[in-house]
Short mmCIF file of C-alpha atoms in Angstrom, two decimals:
data_model
loop_
_atom_site.label_atom_id
_atom_site.label_comp_id
_atom_site.label_asym_id
_atom_site.label_seq_id
_atom_site.Cartn_x
_atom_site.Cartn_y
_atom_site.Cartn_z
CA UNK A 67 0.00 0.00 0.00
CA UNK A 68 1.40 3.38 -0.99
CA UNK A 69 1.03 6.11 1.60
CA UNK A 70 1.14 9.85 0.92
CA UNK A 71 4.05 12.12 1.86
CA UNK A 72 2.32 13.43 5.03
CA UNK A 73 1.71 9.89 6.31
CA UNK A 74 5.32 8.88 5.60
CA UNK A 75 6.64 12.00 7.40
CA UNK A 76 4.37 11.30 10.37
CA UNK A 77 5.39 7.64 10.53
CA UNK A 78 9.04 8.68 10.95
CA UNK A 79 8.16 10.28 14.30
CA UNK A 80 6.82 6.98 15.66
CA UNK A 81 8.97 4.07 16.80
CA UNK A 82 7.02 1.02 15.57
CA UNK A 83 8.86 -1.31 17.97
CA UNK A 84 7.87 0.70 21.04
CA UNK A 85 4.71 0.86 23.15
CA UNK A 86 4.13 4.37 24.48
CA UNK A 87 2.52 5.49 27.72
CA UNK A 88 -1.07 6.61 26.87
CA UNK A 89 -0.44 10.34 27.41
CA UNK A 90 2.71 10.24 25.24
CA UNK A 91 0.89 8.22 22.56
CA UNK A 92 -1.89 10.82 22.36
CA UNK A 93 0.67 13.64 22.19
CA UNK A 94 2.25 11.82 19.22
CA UNK A 95 -1.18 11.50 17.57
CA UNK A 96 -1.65 15.27 17.83
CA UNK A 97 1.89 15.91 16.56
CA UNK A 98 1.58 13.58 13.56
CA UNK A 99 -1.85 14.82 12.38
CA UNK A 100 -1.04 16.59 9.12
CA UNK A 101 -4.42 16.74 7.37
CA UNK A 102 -6.05 20.05 6.50
CA UNK A 103 -9.13 19.14 8.57
CA UNK A 104 -9.53 18.44 12.29
CA UNK A 105 -8.81 14.71 12.39
CA UNK A 106 -10.64 12.32 14.68
CA UNK A 107 -8.55 10.27 17.12
CA UNK A 108 -9.69 6.65 17.33
CA UNK A 109 -8.86 3.95 19.83
CA UNK A 110 -8.55 0.31 18.72
CA UNK A 111 -8.61 -2.07 21.68
CA UNK A 112 -7.97 -5.81 21.18
CA UNK A 113 -9.52 -7.93 23.93
CA UNK A 114 -8.66 -11.44 25.15
CA UNK A 115 -12.21 -12.71 24.71
CA UNK A 116 -14.01 -14.68 22.01
CA UNK A 117 -16.88 -12.73 20.45
CA UNK A 118 -18.39 -15.96 19.10
CA UNK A 119 -19.57 -16.81 22.62
CA UNK A 120 -22.61 -15.00 23.99
CA UNK A 121 -21.13 -14.90 27.50
CA UNK A 122 -18.00 -13.10 26.24
CA UNK A 123 -19.67 -10.18 24.50
CA UNK A 124 -18.46 -6.73 25.48
CA UNK A 125 -20.87 -3.91 24.77
CA UNK A 126 -22.00 -0.70 26.43
CA UNK A 127 -21.91 3.06 26.27
CA UNK A 128 -20.01 5.84 28.02
CA UNK A 129 -20.27 9.62 28.05
CA UNK A 130 -16.86 11.06 27.16
CA UNK A 131 -16.03 13.94 29.57
CA UNK A 132 -14.97 16.19 26.68
CA UNK A 133 -17.44 14.93 24.08
CA UNK A 134 -16.46 13.70 20.63
CA UNK A 135 -16.11 17.07 18.93
CA UNK A 136 -18.92 16.09 16.59
CA UNK A 137 -22.34 17.68 16.30
CA UNK A 138 -24.50 14.64 17.06
CA UNK A 139 -27.87 14.48 15.30
CA UNK A 140 -30.40 12.65 17.48
CA UNK A 141 -33.93 11.53 16.58
CA UNK A 142 -36.47 10.03 18.98
CA UNK A 143 -39.32 7.59 18.35
CA UNK A 144 -41.76 8.07 21.23
CA UNK A 145 -45.02 9.76 22.13
CA UNK A 146 -46.75 11.74 24.88
CA UNK A 147 -44.58 13.11 27.68
CA UNK A 148 -41.53 11.24 26.38
CA UNK A 149 -41.87 13.07 23.04
CA UNK A 150 -42.07 16.44 24.84
CA UNK A 151 -38.95 15.55 26.87
CA UNK A 152 -37.05 14.55 23.71
CA UNK A 153 -37.98 17.83 22.01
CA UNK A 154 -36.95 19.84 25.07
CA UNK A 155 -33.58 18.02 25.16
CA UNK A 156 -32.86 19.07 21.57
CA UNK A 157 -33.74 16.05 19.39
CA UNK A 158 -33.75 17.17 15.76
CA UNK A 159 -36.84 15.10 15.01
CA UNK A 160 -39.44 13.41 17.23
CA UNK A 161 -42.31 11.18 16.14
CA UNK A 162 -43.85 7.71 16.39
CA UNK A 163 -45.44 5.84 13.47
CA UNK A 164 -44.85 8.82 11.17
CA UNK A 165 -41.12 8.83 11.90
CA UNK A 166 -40.92 5.03 11.51
CA UNK A 167 -42.56 5.39 8.08
CA UNK A 168 -40.16 8.20 7.17
CA UNK A 169 -37.14 6.01 8.03
CA UNK A 170 -38.66 3.12 6.03
CA UNK A 171 -38.88 5.58 3.17
CA UNK A 172 -35.13 6.25 3.27
CA UNK A 173 -34.65 8.99 5.89
CA UNK A 174 -31.30 8.34 7.61
CA UNK A 175 -30.02 11.86 8.22
CA UNK A 176 -29.13 11.25 11.89
CA UNK A 177 -26.39 9.71 14.06
CA UNK A 178 -28.35 8.30 17.03
CA UNK A 179 -31.89 6.97 17.38
CA UNK A 180 -33.46 6.74 20.84
CA UNK A 181 -36.80 5.22 21.76
CA UNK A 182 -38.94 4.07 24.69
CA UNK A 183 -39.42 0.36 25.58
CA UNK A 184 -43.13 0.46 24.60
CA UNK A 185 -42.18 1.48 21.03
CA UNK A 186 -39.57 -1.26 20.47
CA UNK A 187 -42.12 -3.66 18.95
CA UNK A 188 -42.67 -1.17 16.12
CA UNK A 189 -39.05 0.02 15.92
CA UNK A 190 -38.04 -3.64 15.49
CA UNK A 191 -39.43 -3.44 11.93
CA UNK A 192 -36.56 -1.09 11.11
CA UNK A 193 -33.92 -3.70 12.01
CA UNK A 194 -32.88 -4.40 8.40
CA UNK A 195 -32.38 -0.69 7.75
CA UNK A 196 -30.84 0.40 11.07
CA UNK A 197 -28.91 -2.76 12.05
CA UNK A 198 -26.23 -2.71 9.32
CA UNK A 199 -25.63 1.02 9.99
CA UNK A 200 -25.20 0.55 13.73
CA UNK A 201 -28.24 2.74 14.43
CA UNK A 202 -30.56 0.18 16.03
CA UNK A 203 -31.54 1.27 19.57
CA UNK A 204 -30.34 -1.03 22.35
CA UNK A 205 -30.98 -1.04 26.12
CA UNK A 206 -27.27 -1.74 26.85
CA UNK A 207 -26.32 1.40 24.95
CA UNK A 208 -28.95 3.42 26.82
CA UNK A 209 -30.86 4.18 23.60
CA UNK A 210 -33.96 2.19 24.66
CA UNK A 211 -35.08 3.89 27.86
CA UNK A 212 -38.15 5.45 29.51
CA UNK A 213 -36.03 8.59 30.07
CA UNK A 214 -35.55 9.66 26.43
CA UNK A 215 -34.82 13.25 27.49
CA UNK A 216 -31.66 12.11 29.29
CA UNK A 217 -30.76 9.78 26.40
CA UNK A 218 -30.95 12.70 23.94
CA UNK A 219 -28.90 14.95 26.26
CA UNK A 220 -26.25 12.25 26.76
CA UNK A 221 -25.96 11.50 23.04
CA UNK A 222 -25.53 15.18 22.22
CA UNK A 223 -22.96 15.55 25.03
CA UNK A 224 -20.71 12.87 23.53
CA UNK A 225 -22.04 9.49 24.62
CA UNK A 226 -20.46 6.78 22.50
CA UNK A 227 -21.31 3.12 22.15
CA UNK A 228 -18.54 0.52 22.22
CA UNK A 229 -18.95 -3.06 21.06
CA UNK A 230 -16.72 -5.96 20.15
CA UNK A 231 -16.41 -6.76 16.44
CA UNK A 232 -15.87 -10.23 14.95
CA UNK A 233 -12.10 -9.90 15.31
CA UNK A 234 -12.42 -9.16 19.08
CA UNK A 235 -11.50 -5.49 18.65
CA UNK A 236 -13.38 -2.40 19.85
CA UNK A 237 -13.03 0.67 17.60
CA UNK A 238 -14.11 4.00 19.12
CA UNK A 239 -13.55 7.72 18.54
CA UNK A 240 -12.21 9.60 21.58
CA UNK A 241 -12.26 13.15 20.19
CA UNK A 242 -10.55 15.47 17.74
CA UNK A 243 -6.86 16.40 17.37
CA UNK A 244 -7.77 19.99 18.29
CA UNK A 245 -8.73 18.78 21.80
CA UNK A 246 -5.05 18.37 22.67
CA UNK A 247 -3.47 15.41 24.48
CA UNK A 248 -4.84 16.21 27.98
CA UNK A 249 -8.52 16.22 26.97
CA UNK A 250 -8.00 13.19 24.74
CA UNK A 251 -6.40 11.40 27.71
CA UNK A 252 -9.46 12.14 29.87
CA UNK A 253 -11.69 10.67 27.16
CA UNK A 254 -9.35 7.68 26.74
CA UNK A 255 -9.45 7.01 30.49
CA UNK A 256 -13.27 7.13 30.53
CA UNK A 257 -13.55 4.67 27.62
CA UNK A 258 -10.89 2.24 28.90
CA UNK A 259 -12.46 2.38 32.38
CA UNK A 260 -15.86 1.46 30.91
CA UNK A 261 -14.37 -1.42 28.87
CA UNK A 262 -12.59 -2.81 31.95
CA UNK A 263 -15.82 -2.52 33.96
CA UNK A 264 -17.65 -4.46 31.23
CA UNK A 265 -15.24 -7.42 31.44
CA UNK A 266 -17.31 -10.62 31.11
CA UNK A 267 -17.07 -13.14 33.95
CA UNK A 268 -16.22 -15.80 31.36
CA UNK A 269 -13.10 -13.92 30.18
CA UNK A 270 -9.90 -15.77 31.05
CA UNK A 271 -6.27 -14.64 30.97
CA UNK A 272 -5.15 -11.20 29.83
CA UNK A 273 -8.23 -9.07 29.11
CA UNK A 274 -6.75 -6.08 27.25
CA UNK A 275 -4.30 -7.54 24.73
CA UNK A 276 -3.33 -4.36 22.93
CA UNK A 277 -4.38 -0.78 22.38
CA UNK A 278 -3.58 1.48 19.43
CA UNK A 279 -4.45 5.15 18.94
CA UNK A 280 -4.63 6.60 15.44
CA UNK A 281 -5.85 9.75 13.73
CA UNK A 282 -8.11 9.64 10.64
CA UNK A 283 -5.19 9.94 8.21
CA UNK A 284 -2.22 9.12 10.41
CA UNK A 285 -0.28 6.03 11.49
CA UNK A 286 -1.20 4.02 14.58
CA UNK A 287 0.63 4.50 17.89
CA UNK A 288 0.87 1.45 20.17
CA UNK A 289 0.00 2.07 23.82
CA UNK A 290 1.37 0.38 26.90
CA UNK A 291 -1.42 -1.73 28.41
CA UNK A 292 0.67 -3.41 31.16
CA UNK A 293 -1.05 -1.38 33.89
CA UNK A 294 -4.50 -2.28 32.59
CA UNK A 295 -6.23 -5.50 33.57
#
């Protein structure tokens, strides 16, 4: 694979044989970000579990203390008082059967969908549309809840969902390069803390195998995970 000049220059600043302390790794991410836009910093965490087993799934959500740096578009499928609460919290669109029909018709101009438990029977019809895009509401992620007002507020404040993929890795954004290393470190700590807390009882041996931070266009920086469980 041929990389551009900026990537090659950035890669020279990173020692591929070394694992860096998290703060230092995030400083390197900020230093090596050369794109003309504000790059996102992502964390890639490999876990010592087997995602094929139901009792070794790792999934949840966490509010990053400094947000994600992204303007999160939230829609809510609910009615009555829940709908009023969602509107008050700043959801860009609120509805019930009308919004379900709109999504069935191709409307996907949002980042998070929240709903109440009583609406899940109807929202379930949207599984084929929302599932592949990672937009399906889920109680573990806090997007199926009686308190949709709080769910909307949290999503807009930078709540992110983390879940294990088929290769036993969690990929999550922890902010923008413009945040600087200190704020990124606070977000990193919140996410890693949540992942450690979500450790399945069935997990054996080393839980966090490796952790790499990378910007949108930059090379990955390996982090030292020895102090993590």
